[in-house]
């Protein structure tokens, strides 16, 4: 297979015409793609994808070509970085269009030993689509381990830190959840092969990819629910601690409430209150307050409130 990287388009056409049996893979940026599509049979469809912002993964099965877009989350920082590209594939001719910023990364993927040893454009396209989900099982296992650690450390992690970590993981899992759903739709269309673009054996291969993405989709959904359960458990722990605090405050308030009544009663200082004239009244009142407090503490401990 020949790899044509950012060469002059006239040279590309001349080389492709010179040997029509040669497999061709091109890498173009968006400006070069606009010039490239002038002589395409499906120029209108290709230009529509170029002009629209790439917001999700999709594919169009044309009579003798396929056109699609890919929005791939960066596995290091899925919330802030994505790779968006367009592909155009006709017989023996695969074109990858990416912005100038990520074009070198896309080319490096195809120029490794695995892809350079492939001489069949159909196989190359299949391997490329399969590479989009390679390692994602391990990636989701890392999320599962992180969530398990959070669950075990519910009482040790500060509430704000735990909420921030769970929120971050849930948002990232939502991105992968949407990504896998879009890939499922793409692989389903490819496996159906309604325009007979791919050889028959590739329908089975794309069906296998569809099953893999389906499992990743289910795993992501499970992890999102797991994160939600951890968040609810964390909130439940907070509620329990708040209930304990409120119970203690209620008990303390109840213990000292009778003393407040006594203090308020004898603080009125009426002239005709006989207790104020008794020499031992002060000590009697102290004893009465102590009996009340001790009795209430005994009662609350018996009930398990202290």
PDB file of N, CA and C in Angstrom, residues 64-162:
ATOM      1  N   UNK A  64     -20.943   3.292  -4.027  1.00  0.00           N
ATOM      2  CA  UNK A  64     -19.623   2.700  -4.167  1.00  0.00           C
ATOM      3  C   UNK A  64     -18.563   3.439  -3.344  1.00  0.00           C
ATOM      4  N   UNK A  65     -18.999   4.018  -2.222  1.00  0.00           N
ATOM      5  CA  UNK A  65     -18.074   4.714  -1.331  1.00  0.00           C
ATOM      6  C   UNK A  65     -18.729   4.870   0.035  1.00  0.00           C
ATOM      7  N   UNK A  66     -17.923   5.177   1.024  1.00  0.00           N
ATOM      8  CA  UNK A  66     -18.454   5.494   2.347  1.00  0.00           C
ATOM      9  C   UNK A  66     -17.786   6.777   2.841  1.00  0.00           C
ATOM     10  N   UNK A  67     -18.563   7.592   3.545  1.00  0.00           N
ATOM     11  CA  UNK A  67     -18.083   8.839   4.113  1.00  0.00           C
ATOM     12  C   UNK A  67     -18.516   8.863   5.576  1.00  0.00           C
ATOM     13  N   UNK A  68     -17.638   9.301   6.433  1.00  0.00           N
ATOM     14  CA  UNK A  68     -18.006   9.349   7.846  1.00  0.00           C
ATOM     15  C   UNK A  68     -17.185  10.355   8.620  1.00  0.00           C
ATOM     16  N   UNK A  69     -17.632  10.624   9.829  1.00  0.00           N
ATOM     17  CA  UNK A  69     -16.914  11.503  10.748  1.00  0.00           C
ATOM     18  C   UNK A  69     -16.699  10.760  12.064  1.00  0.00           C
ATOM     19  N   UNK A  70     -15.631  11.110  12.747  1.00  0.00           N
ATOM     20  CA  UNK A  70     -15.309  10.505  14.025  1.00  0.00           C
ATOM     21  C   UNK A  70     -14.982  11.597  15.026  1.00  0.00           C
ATOM     22  N   UNK A  71     -15.574  11.505  16.189  1.00  0.00           N
ATOM     23  CA  UNK A  71     -15.244  12.380  17.308  1.00  0.00           C
ATOM     24  C   UNK A  71     -14.756  11.471  18.434  1.00  0.00           C
ATOM     25  N   UNK A  72     -13.447  11.406  18.614  1.00  0.00           N
ATOM     26  CA  UNK A  72     -12.825  10.426  19.499  1.00  0.00           C
ATOM     27  C   UNK A  72     -12.348  11.125  20.768  1.00  0.00           C
ATOM     28  N   UNK A  73     -12.845  10.740  21.929  1.00  0.00           N
ATOM     29  CA  UNK A  73     -12.360  11.364  23.164  1.00  0.00           C
ATOM     30  C   UNK A  73     -10.915  10.990  23.455  1.00  0.00           C
ATOM     31  N   UNK A  74     -10.156  11.982  23.893  1.00  0.00           N
ATOM     32  CA  UNK A  74      -8.771  11.738  24.310  1.00  0.00           C
ATOM     33  C   UNK A  74      -8.800  10.933  25.607  1.00  0.00           C
ATOM     34  N   UNK A  75      -8.136   9.793  25.619  1.00  0.00           N
ATOM     35  CA  UNK A  75      -8.204   8.913  26.782  1.00  0.00           C
ATOM     36  C   UNK A  75      -7.467   9.460  27.992  1.00  0.00           C
ATOM     37  N   UNK A  76      -6.620  10.471  27.777  1.00  0.00           N
ATOM     38  CA  UNK A  76      -5.931  11.103  28.900  1.00  0.00           C
ATOM     39  C   UNK A  76      -6.792  12.182  29.533  1.00  0.00           C
ATOM     40  N   UNK A  77      -7.406  13.008  28.700  1.00  0.00           N
ATOM     41  CA  UNK A  77      -8.258  14.110  29.184  1.00  0.00           C
ATOM     42  C   UNK A  77      -9.540  14.153  28.356  1.00  0.00           C
ATOM     43  N   UNK A  78     -10.453  13.209  28.566  1.00  0.00           N
ATOM     44  CA  UNK A  78     -11.653  13.128  27.705  1.00  0.00           C
ATOM     45  C   UNK A  78     -12.576  14.332  27.798  1.00  0.00           C
ATOM     46  N   UNK A  79     -12.565  15.040  28.931  1.00  0.00           N
ATOM     47  CA  UNK A  79     -13.473  16.171  29.068  1.00  0.00           C
ATOM     48  C   UNK A  79     -13.019  17.401  28.289  1.00  0.00           C
ATOM     49  N   UNK A  80     -11.726  17.549  28.122  1.00  0.00           N
ATOM     50  CA  UNK A  80     -11.203  18.778  27.530  1.00  0.00           C
ATOM     51  C   UNK A  80     -10.587  18.592  26.149  1.00  0.00           C
ATOM     52  N   UNK A  81     -10.374  17.364  25.719  1.00  0.00           N
ATOM     53  CA  UNK A  81      -9.680  17.154  24.445  1.00  0.00           C
ATOM     54  C   UNK A  81     -10.325  16.019  23.669  1.00  0.00           C
ATOM     55  N   UNK A  82     -10.547  16.255  22.379  1.00  0.00           N
ATOM     56  CA  UNK A  82     -11.084  15.235  21.479  1.00  0.00           C
ATOM     57  C   UNK A  82     -10.331  15.292  20.151  1.00  0.00           C
ATOM     58  N   UNK A  83     -10.370  14.196  19.429  1.00  0.00           N
ATOM     59  CA  UNK A  83      -9.796  14.121  18.083  1.00  0.00           C
ATOM     60  C   UNK A  83     -10.952  13.991  17.102  1.00  0.00           C
ATOM     61  N   UNK A  84     -11.072  14.932  16.200  1.00  0.00           N
ATOM     62  CA  UNK A  84     -12.159  14.920  15.221  1.00  0.00           C
ATOM     63  C   UNK A  84     -11.565  14.786  13.828  1.00  0.00           C
ATOM     64  N   UNK A  85     -12.082  13.845  13.054  1.00  0.00           N
ATOM     65  CA  UNK A  85     -11.579  13.647  11.700  1.00  0.00           C
ATOM     66  C   UNK A  85     -12.693  13.164  10.783  1.00  0.00           C
ATOM     67  N   UNK A  86     -12.428  13.265   9.508  1.00  0.00           N
ATOM     68  CA  UNK A  86     -13.356  12.825   8.462  1.00  0.00           C
ATOM     69  C   UNK A  86     -12.643  11.764   7.627  1.00  0.00           C
ATOM     70  N   UNK A  87     -13.361  10.730   7.200  1.00  0.00           N
ATOM     71  CA  UNK A  87     -12.757   9.740   6.311  1.00  0.00           C
ATOM     72  C   UNK A  87     -13.631   9.564   5.066  1.00  0.00           C
ATOM     73  N   UNK A  88     -12.949   9.357   3.957  1.00  0.00           N
ATOM     74  CA  UNK A  88     -13.612   9.083   2.675  1.00  0.00           C
ATOM     75  C   UNK A  88     -12.961   7.833   2.106  1.00  0.00           C
ATOM     76  N   UNK A  89     -13.771   6.833   1.806  1.00  0.00           N
ATOM     77  CA  UNK A  89     -13.236   5.542   1.385  1.00  0.00           C
ATOM     78  C   UNK A  89     -13.983   5.061   0.157  1.00  0.00           C
ATOM     79  N   UNK A  90     -13.228   4.933  -0.931  1.00  0.00           N
ATOM     80  CA  UNK A  90     -13.756   4.274  -2.114  1.00  0.00           C
ATOM     81  C   UNK A  90     -12.810   3.134  -2.452  1.00  0.00           C
ATOM     82  N   UNK A  91     -13.090   2.434  -3.522  1.00  0.00           N
ATOM     83  CA  UNK A  91     -12.303   1.249  -3.840  1.00  0.00           C
ATOM     84  C   UNK A  91     -10.814   1.574  -3.852  1.00  0.00           C
ATOM     85  N   UNK A  92     -10.056   0.917  -2.987  1.00  0.00           N
ATOM     86  CA  UNK A  92      -8.593   1.000  -2.919  1.00  0.00           C
ATOM     87  C   UNK A  92      -8.091   2.405  -2.585  1.00  0.00           C
ATOM     88  N   UNK A  93      -8.937   3.261  -2.084  1.00  0.00           N
ATOM     89  CA  UNK A  93      -8.534   4.651  -1.850  1.00  0.00           C
ATOM     90  C   UNK A  93      -9.180   5.145  -0.550  1.00  0.00           C
ATOM     91  N   UNK A  94      -8.356   5.313   0.467  1.00  0.00           N
ATOM     92  CA  UNK A  94      -8.832   5.770   1.776  1.00  0.00           C
ATOM     93  C   UNK A  94      -8.197   7.130   2.064  1.00  0.00           C
ATOM     94  N   UNK A  95      -9.042   8.110   2.363  1.00  0.00           N
ATOM     95  CA  UNK A  95      -8.583   9.467   2.647  1.00  0.00           C
ATOM     96  C   UNK A  95      -8.954   9.811   4.087  1.00  0.00           C
ATOM     97  N   UNK A  96      -7.981  10.261   4.860  1.00  0.00           N
ATOM     98  CA  UNK A  96      -8.195  10.685   6.238  1.00  0.00           C
ATOM     99  C   UNK A  96      -7.982  12.197   6.304  1.00  0.00           C
ATOM    100  N   UNK A  97      -8.975  12.925   6.790  1.00  0.00           N
ATOM    101  CA  UNK A  97      -8.910  14.380   6.883  1.00  0.00           C
ATOM    102  C   UNK A  97      -8.943  14.763   8.357  1.00  0.00           C
ATOM    103  N   UNK A  98      -7.943  15.510   8.774  1.00  0.00           N
ATOM    104  CA  UNK A  98      -7.853  15.944  10.167  1.00  0.00           C
ATOM    105  C   UNK A  98      -7.308  17.365  10.188  1.00  0.00           C
ATOM    106  N   UNK A  99      -7.507  18.061  11.311  1.00  0.00           N
ATOM    107  CA  UNK A  99      -6.954  19.404  11.392  1.00  0.00           C
ATOM    108  C   UNK A  99      -5.445  19.341  11.528  1.00  0.00           C
ATOM    109  N   UNK A 100      -4.811  20.459  11.267  1.00  0.00           N
ATOM    110  CA  UNK A 100      -3.349  20.515  11.257  1.00  0.00           C
ATOM    111  C   UNK A 100      -2.750  20.136  12.607  1.00  0.00           C
ATOM    112  N   UNK A 101      -3.504  20.407  13.686  1.00  0.00           N
ATOM    113  CA  UNK A 101      -2.993  20.175  15.032  1.00  0.00           C
ATOM    114  C   UNK A 101      -2.821  18.694  15.327  1.00  0.00           C
ATOM    115  N   UNK A 102      -3.795  17.862  14.899  1.00  0.00           N
ATOM    116  CA  UNK A 102      -3.773  16.441  15.236  1.00  0.00           C
ATOM    117  C   UNK A 102      -3.382  15.553  14.055  1.00  0.00           C
ATOM    118  N   UNK A 103      -3.075  16.146  12.885  1.00  0.00           N
ATOM    119  CA  UNK A 103      -2.796  15.335  11.708  1.00  0.00           C
ATOM    120  C   UNK A 103      -1.575  14.446  11.912  1.00  0.00           C
ATOM    121  N   UNK A 104      -0.545  14.982  12.552  1.00  0.00           N
ATOM    122  CA  UNK A 104       0.661  14.181  12.782  1.00  0.00           C
ATOM    123  C   UNK A 104       0.379  12.987  13.684  1.00  0.00           C
ATOM    124  N   UNK A 105      -0.495  13.167  14.697  1.00  0.00           N
ATOM    125  CA  UNK A 105      -0.854  12.059  15.581  1.00  0.00           C
ATOM    126  C   UNK A 105      -1.611  10.980  14.815  1.00  0.00           C
ATOM    127  N   UNK A 106      -2.516  11.415  13.933  1.00  0.00           N
ATOM    128  CA  UNK A 106      -3.277  10.462  13.131  1.00  0.00           C
ATOM    129  C   UNK A 106      -2.359   9.688  12.195  1.00  0.00           C
ATOM    130  N   UNK A 107      -1.414  10.395  11.574  1.00  0.00           N
ATOM    131  CA  UNK A 107      -0.480   9.725  10.670  1.00  0.00           C
ATOM    132  C   UNK A 107       0.397   8.731  11.421  1.00  0.00           C
ATOM    133  N   UNK A 108       0.833   9.100  12.618  1.00  0.00           N
ATOM    134  CA  UNK A 108       1.699   8.200  13.386  1.00  0.00           C
ATOM    135  C   UNK A 108       0.988   6.894  13.710  1.00  0.00           C
ATOM    136  N   UNK A 109      -0.348   6.954  13.863  1.00  0.00           N
ATOM    137  CA  UNK A 109      -1.109   5.733  14.121  1.00  0.00           C
ATOM    138  C   UNK A 109      -1.020   4.781  12.934  1.00  0.00           C
ATOM    139  N   UNK A 110      -1.140   5.316  11.711  1.00  0.00           N
ATOM    140  CA  UNK A 110      -1.126   4.473  10.521  1.00  0.00           C
ATOM    141  C   UNK A 110       0.284   4.053  10.106  1.00  0.00           C
ATOM    142  N   UNK A 111       1.270   4.794  10.551  1.00  0.00           N
ATOM    143  CA  UNK A 111       2.632   4.507  10.124  1.00  0.00           C
ATOM    144  C   UNK A 111       3.382   3.571  11.070  1.00  0.00           C
ATOM    145  N   UNK A 112       2.674   2.974  12.033  1.00  0.00           N
ATOM    146  CA  UNK A 112       3.358   1.993  12.876  1.00  0.00           C
ATOM    147  C   UNK A 112       3.433   0.646  12.148  1.00  0.00           C
ATOM    148  N   UNK A 113       4.119  -0.288  12.752  1.00  0.00           N
ATOM    149  CA  UNK A 113       4.412  -1.549  12.066  1.00  0.00           C
ATOM    150  C   UNK A 113       3.160  -2.355  11.754  1.00  0.00           C
ATOM    151  N   UNK A 114       2.150  -2.247  12.627  1.00  0.00           N
ATOM    152  CA  UNK A 114       0.925  -3.039  12.420  1.00  0.00           C
ATOM    153  C   UNK A 114       0.228  -2.628  11.136  1.00  0.00           C
ATOM    154  N   UNK A 115       0.115  -1.329  10.891  1.00  0.00           N
ATOM    155  CA  UNK A 115      -0.633  -0.848   9.731  1.00  0.00           C
ATOM    156  C   UNK A 115       0.207  -0.889   8.453  1.00  0.00           C
ATOM    157  N   UNK A 116       1.492  -0.608   8.549  1.00  0.00           N
ATOM    158  CA  UNK A 116       2.314  -0.583   7.340  1.00  0.00           C
ATOM    159  C   UNK A 116       2.465  -1.959   6.705  1.00  0.00           C
ATOM    160  N   UNK A 117       2.219  -3.011   7.476  1.00  0.00           N
ATOM    161  CA  UNK A 117       2.327  -4.367   6.928  1.00  0.00           C
ATOM    162  C   UNK A 117       1.053  -4.818   6.226  1.00  0.00           C
ATOM    163  N   UNK A 118       0.007  -3.994   6.259  1.00  0.00           N
ATOM    164  CA  UNK A 118      -1.272  -4.358   5.643  1.00  0.00           C
ATOM    165  C   UNK A 118      -1.296  -3.845   4.208  1.00  0.00           C
ATOM    166  N   UNK A 119      -1.619  -4.725   3.254  1.00  0.00           N
ATOM    167  CA  UNK A 119      -1.658  -4.351   1.840  1.00  0.00           C
ATOM    168  C   UNK A 119      -3.067  -4.321   1.276  1.00  0.00           C
ATOM    169  N   UNK A 120      -4.044  -4.468   2.143  1.00  0.00           N
ATOM    170  CA  UNK A 120      -5.448  -4.469   1.707  1.00  0.00           C
ATOM    171  C   UNK A 120      -6.137  -3.274   2.341  1.00  0.00           C
ATOM    172  N   UNK A 121      -6.717  -2.383   1.531  1.00  0.00           N
ATOM    173  CA  UNK A 121      -7.348  -1.173   2.060  1.00  0.00           C
ATOM    174  C   UNK A 121      -8.552  -1.498   2.937  1.00  0.00           C
ATOM    175  N   UNK A 122      -9.294  -2.571   2.597  1.00  0.00           N
ATOM    176  CA  UNK A 122     -10.429  -2.963   3.431  1.00  0.00           C
ATOM    177  C   UNK A 122      -9.949  -3.396   4.816  1.00  0.00           C
ATOM    178  N   UNK A 123      -8.879  -4.178   4.798  1.00  0.00           N
ATOM    179  CA  UNK A 123      -8.334  -4.624   6.081  1.00  0.00           C
ATOM    180  C   UNK A 123      -7.778  -3.453   6.875  1.00  0.00           C
ATOM    181  N   UNK A 124      -7.158  -2.511   6.159  1.00  0.00           N
ATOM    182  CA  UNK A 124      -6.615  -1.331   6.833  1.00  0.00           C
ATOM    183  C   UNK A 124      -7.724  -0.533   7.501  1.00  0.00           C
ATOM    184  N   UNK A 125      -8.834  -0.350   6.787  1.00  0.00           N
ATOM    185  CA  UNK A 125      -9.957   0.401   7.355  1.00  0.00           C
ATOM    186  C   UNK A 125     -10.530  -0.324   8.562  1.00  0.00           C
ATOM    187  N   UNK A 126     -10.665  -1.640   8.459  1.00  0.00           N
ATOM    188  CA  UNK A 126     -11.186  -2.418   9.590  1.00  0.00           C
ATOM    189  C   UNK A 126     -10.263  -2.307  10.800  1.00  0.00           C
ATOM    190  N   UNK A 127      -8.950  -2.435  10.582  1.00  0.00           N
ATOM    191  CA  UNK A 127      -7.996  -2.335  11.689  1.00  0.00           C
ATOM    192  C   UNK A 127      -8.032  -0.946  12.312  1.00  0.00           C
ATOM    193  N   UNK A 128      -8.220   0.068  11.465  1.00  0.00           N
ATOM    194  CA  UNK A 128      -8.311   1.431  11.992  1.00  0.00           C
ATOM    195  C   UNK A 128      -9.537   1.585  12.893  1.00  0.00           C
ATOM    196  N   UNK A 129     -10.681   1.069  12.459  1.00  0.00           N
ATOM    197  CA  UNK A 129     -11.895   1.157  13.266  1.00  0.00           C
ATOM    198  C   UNK A 129     -11.742   0.357  14.558  1.00  0.00           C
ATOM    199  N   UNK A 130     -11.066  -0.772  14.473  1.00  0.00           N
ATOM    200  CA  UNK A 130     -10.859  -1.579  15.678  1.00  0.00           C
ATOM    201  C   UNK A 130      -9.923  -0.870  16.654  1.00  0.00           C
ATOM    202  N   UNK A 131      -8.945  -0.124  16.119  1.00  0.00           N
ATOM    203  CA  UNK A 131      -7.996   0.574  16.991  1.00  0.00           C
ATOM    204  C   UNK A 131      -8.674   1.659  17.821  1.00  0.00           C
ATOM    205  N   UNK A 132      -9.859   2.124  17.395  1.00  0.00           N
ATOM    206  CA  UNK A 132     -10.560   3.183  18.128  1.00  0.00           C
ATOM    207  C   UNK A 132     -11.049   2.713  19.502  1.00  0.00           C
ATOM    208  N   UNK A 133     -11.176   1.395  19.679  1.00  0.00           N
ATOM    209  CA  UNK A 133     -11.641   0.879  20.965  1.00  0.00           C
ATOM    210  C   UNK A 133     -10.604  -0.023  21.630  1.00  0.00           C
ATOM    211  N   UNK A 134      -9.424  -0.122  21.028  1.00  0.00           N
ATOM    212  CA  UNK A 134      -8.374  -0.937  21.639  1.00  0.00           C
ATOM    213  C   UNK A 134      -7.971  -0.355  22.993  1.00  0.00           C
ATOM    214  N   UNK A 135      -7.840  -1.218  23.973  1.00  0.00           N
ATOM    215  CA  UNK A 135      -7.434  -0.787  25.308  1.00  0.00           C
ATOM    216  C   UNK A 135      -8.538  -0.191  26.143  1.00  0.00           C
ATOM    217  N   UNK A 136      -9.752  -0.079  25.600  1.00  0.00           N
ATOM    218  CA  UNK A 136     -10.836   0.548  26.361  1.00  0.00           C
ATOM    219  C   UNK A 136     -11.332  -0.344  27.490  1.00  0.00           C
ATOM    220  N   UNK A 137     -11.186  -1.652  27.346  1.00  0.00           N
ATOM    221  CA  UNK A 137     -11.561  -2.541  28.447  1.00  0.00           C
ATOM    222  C   UNK A 137     -10.691  -2.272  29.672  1.00  0.00           C
ATOM    223  N   UNK A 138      -9.383  -2.124  29.439  1.00  0.00           N
ATOM    224  CA  UNK A 138      -8.467  -1.801  30.538  1.00  0.00           C
ATOM    225  C   UNK A 138      -8.775  -0.412  31.086  1.00  0.00           C
ATOM    226  N   UNK A 139      -9.102   0.520  30.195  1.00  0.00           N
ATOM    227  CA  UNK A 139      -9.444   1.880  30.617  1.00  0.00           C
ATOM    228  C   UNK A 139     -10.635   1.874  31.578  1.00  0.00           C
ATOM    229  N   UNK A 140     -11.670   1.118  31.240  1.00  0.00           N
ATOM    230  CA  UNK A 140     -12.849   1.053  32.104  1.00  0.00           C
ATOM    231  C   UNK A 140     -12.540   0.316  33.406  1.00  0.00           C
ATOM    232  N   UNK A 141     -11.609  -0.634  33.355  1.00  0.00           N
ATOM    233  CA  UNK A 141     -11.198  -1.307  34.593  1.00  0.00           C
ATOM    234  C   UNK A 141     -10.528  -0.325  35.548  1.00  0.00           C
ATOM    235  N   UNK A 142      -9.779   0.634  35.019  1.00  0.00           N
ATOM    236  CA  UNK A 142      -9.168   1.655  35.859  1.00  0.00           C
ATOM    237  C   UNK A 142     -10.237   2.504  36.537  1.00  0.00           C
ATOM    238  N   UNK A 143     -11.281   2.843  35.786  1.00  0.00           N
ATOM    239  CA  UNK A 143     -12.388   3.584  36.398  1.00  0.00           C
ATOM    240  C   UNK A 143     -13.032   2.768  37.515  1.00  0.00           C
ATOM    241  N   UNK A 144     -13.193   1.474  37.269  1.00  0.00           N
ATOM    242  CA  UNK A 144     -13.812   0.609  38.277  1.00  0.00           C
ATOM    243  C   UNK A 144     -12.960   0.562  39.545  1.00  0.00           C
ATOM    244  N   UNK A 145     -11.633   0.458  39.387  1.00  0.00           N
ATOM    245  CA  UNK A 145     -10.743   0.435  40.544  1.00  0.00           C
ATOM    246  C   UNK A 145     -10.802   1.749  41.314  1.00  0.00           C
ATOM    247  N   UNK A 146     -10.823   2.869  40.588  1.00  0.00           N
ATOM    248  CA  UNK A 146     -10.895   4.176  41.240  1.00  0.00           C
ATOM    249  C   UNK A 146     -12.186   4.320  42.030  1.00  0.00           C
ATOM    250  N   UNK A 147     -13.293   3.858  41.447  1.00  0.00           N
ATOM    251  CA  UNK A 147     -14.569   3.947  42.156  1.00  0.00           C
ATOM    252  C   UNK A 147     -14.576   3.034  43.377  1.00  0.00           C
ATOM    253  N   UNK A 148     -13.953   1.857  43.253  1.00  0.00           N
ATOM    254  CA  UNK A 148     -13.888   0.938  44.397  1.00  0.00           C
ATOM    255  C   UNK A 148     -13.073   1.550  45.532  1.00  0.00           C
ATOM    256  N   UNK A 149     -11.971   2.232  45.183  1.00  0.00           N
ATOM    257  CA  UNK A 149     -11.156   2.893  46.204  1.00  0.00           C
ATOM    258  C   UNK A 149     -11.955   4.000  46.882  1.00  0.00           C
ATOM    259  N   UNK A 150     -12.725   4.748  46.093  1.00  0.00           N
ATOM    260  CA  UNK A 150     -13.571   5.802  46.674  1.00  0.00           C
ATOM    261  C   UNK A 150     -14.595   5.208  47.638  1.00  0.00           C
ATOM    262  N   UNK A 151     -15.175   4.066  47.243  1.00  0.00           N
ATOM    263  CA  UNK A 151     -16.174   3.442  48.107  1.00  0.00           C
ATOM    264  C   UNK A 151     -15.555   3.008  49.430  1.00  0.00           C
ATOM    265  N   UNK A 152     -14.334   2.441  49.360  1.00  0.00           N
ATOM    266  CA  UNK A 152     -13.671   1.992  50.585  1.00  0.00           C
ATOM    267  C   UNK A 152     -13.233   3.164  51.462  1.00  0.00           C
ATOM    268  N   UNK A 153     -13.029   4.337  50.859  1.00  0.00           N
ATOM    269  CA  UNK A 153     -12.499   5.487  51.595  1.00  0.00           C
ATOM    270  C   UNK A 153     -13.562   6.542  51.869  1.00  0.00           C
ATOM    271  N   UNK A 154     -14.815   6.121  51.899  1.00  0.00           N
ATOM    272  CA  UNK A 154     -15.908   7.090  52.088  1.00  0.00           C
ATOM    273  C   UNK A 154     -15.739   7.906  53.362  1.00  0.00           C
ATOM    274  N   UNK A 155     -15.234   7.274  54.418  1.00  0.00           N
ATOM    275  CA  UNK A 155     -15.117   7.980  55.702  1.00  0.00           C
ATOM    276  C   UNK A 155     -13.817   8.763  55.827  1.00  0.00           C
ATOM    277  N   UNK A 156     -12.862   8.508  54.893  1.00  0.00           N
ATOM    278  CA  UNK A 156     -11.559   9.154  55.006  1.00  0.00           C
ATOM    279  C   UNK A 156     -11.409  10.371  54.105  1.00  0.00           C
ATOM    280  N   UNK A 157     -12.116  10.351  52.960  1.00  0.00           N
ATOM    281  CA  UNK A 157     -11.973  11.435  51.995  1.00  0.00           C
ATOM    282  C   UNK A 157     -12.872  12.595  52.380  1.00  0.00           C
ATOM    283  N   UNK A 158     -12.363  13.788  52.243  1.00  0.00           N
ATOM    284  CA  UNK A 158     -13.166  14.970  52.532  1.00  0.00           C
ATOM    285  C   UNK A 158     -14.369  15.033  51.593  1.00  0.00           C
ATOM    286  N   UNK A 159     -15.521  15.486  52.074  1.00  0.00           N
ATOM    287  CA  UNK A 159     -16.727  15.508  51.247  1.00  0.00           C
ATOM    288  C   UNK A 159     -16.550  16.241  49.923  1.00  0.00           C
ATOM    289  N   UNK A 160     -15.914  17.396  49.947  1.00  0.00           N
ATOM    290  CA  UNK A 160     -15.753  18.158  48.710  1.00  0.00           C
ATOM    291  C   UNK A 160     -14.869  17.419  47.717  1.00  0.00           C
ATOM    292  N   UNK A 161     -13.789  16.814  48.213  1.00  0.00           N
ATOM    293  CA  UNK A 161     -12.870  16.085  47.337  1.00  0.00           C
ATOM    294  C   UNK A 161     -13.554  14.873  46.715  1.00  0.00           C
ATOM    295  N   UNK A 162     -14.315  14.144  47.525  1.00  0.00           N
ATOM    296  CA  UNK A 162     -15.009  12.968  47.016  1.00  0.00           C
ATOM    297  C   UNK A 162     -16.048  13.361  45.979  1.00  0.00           C
TER     298      UNK A 162
END
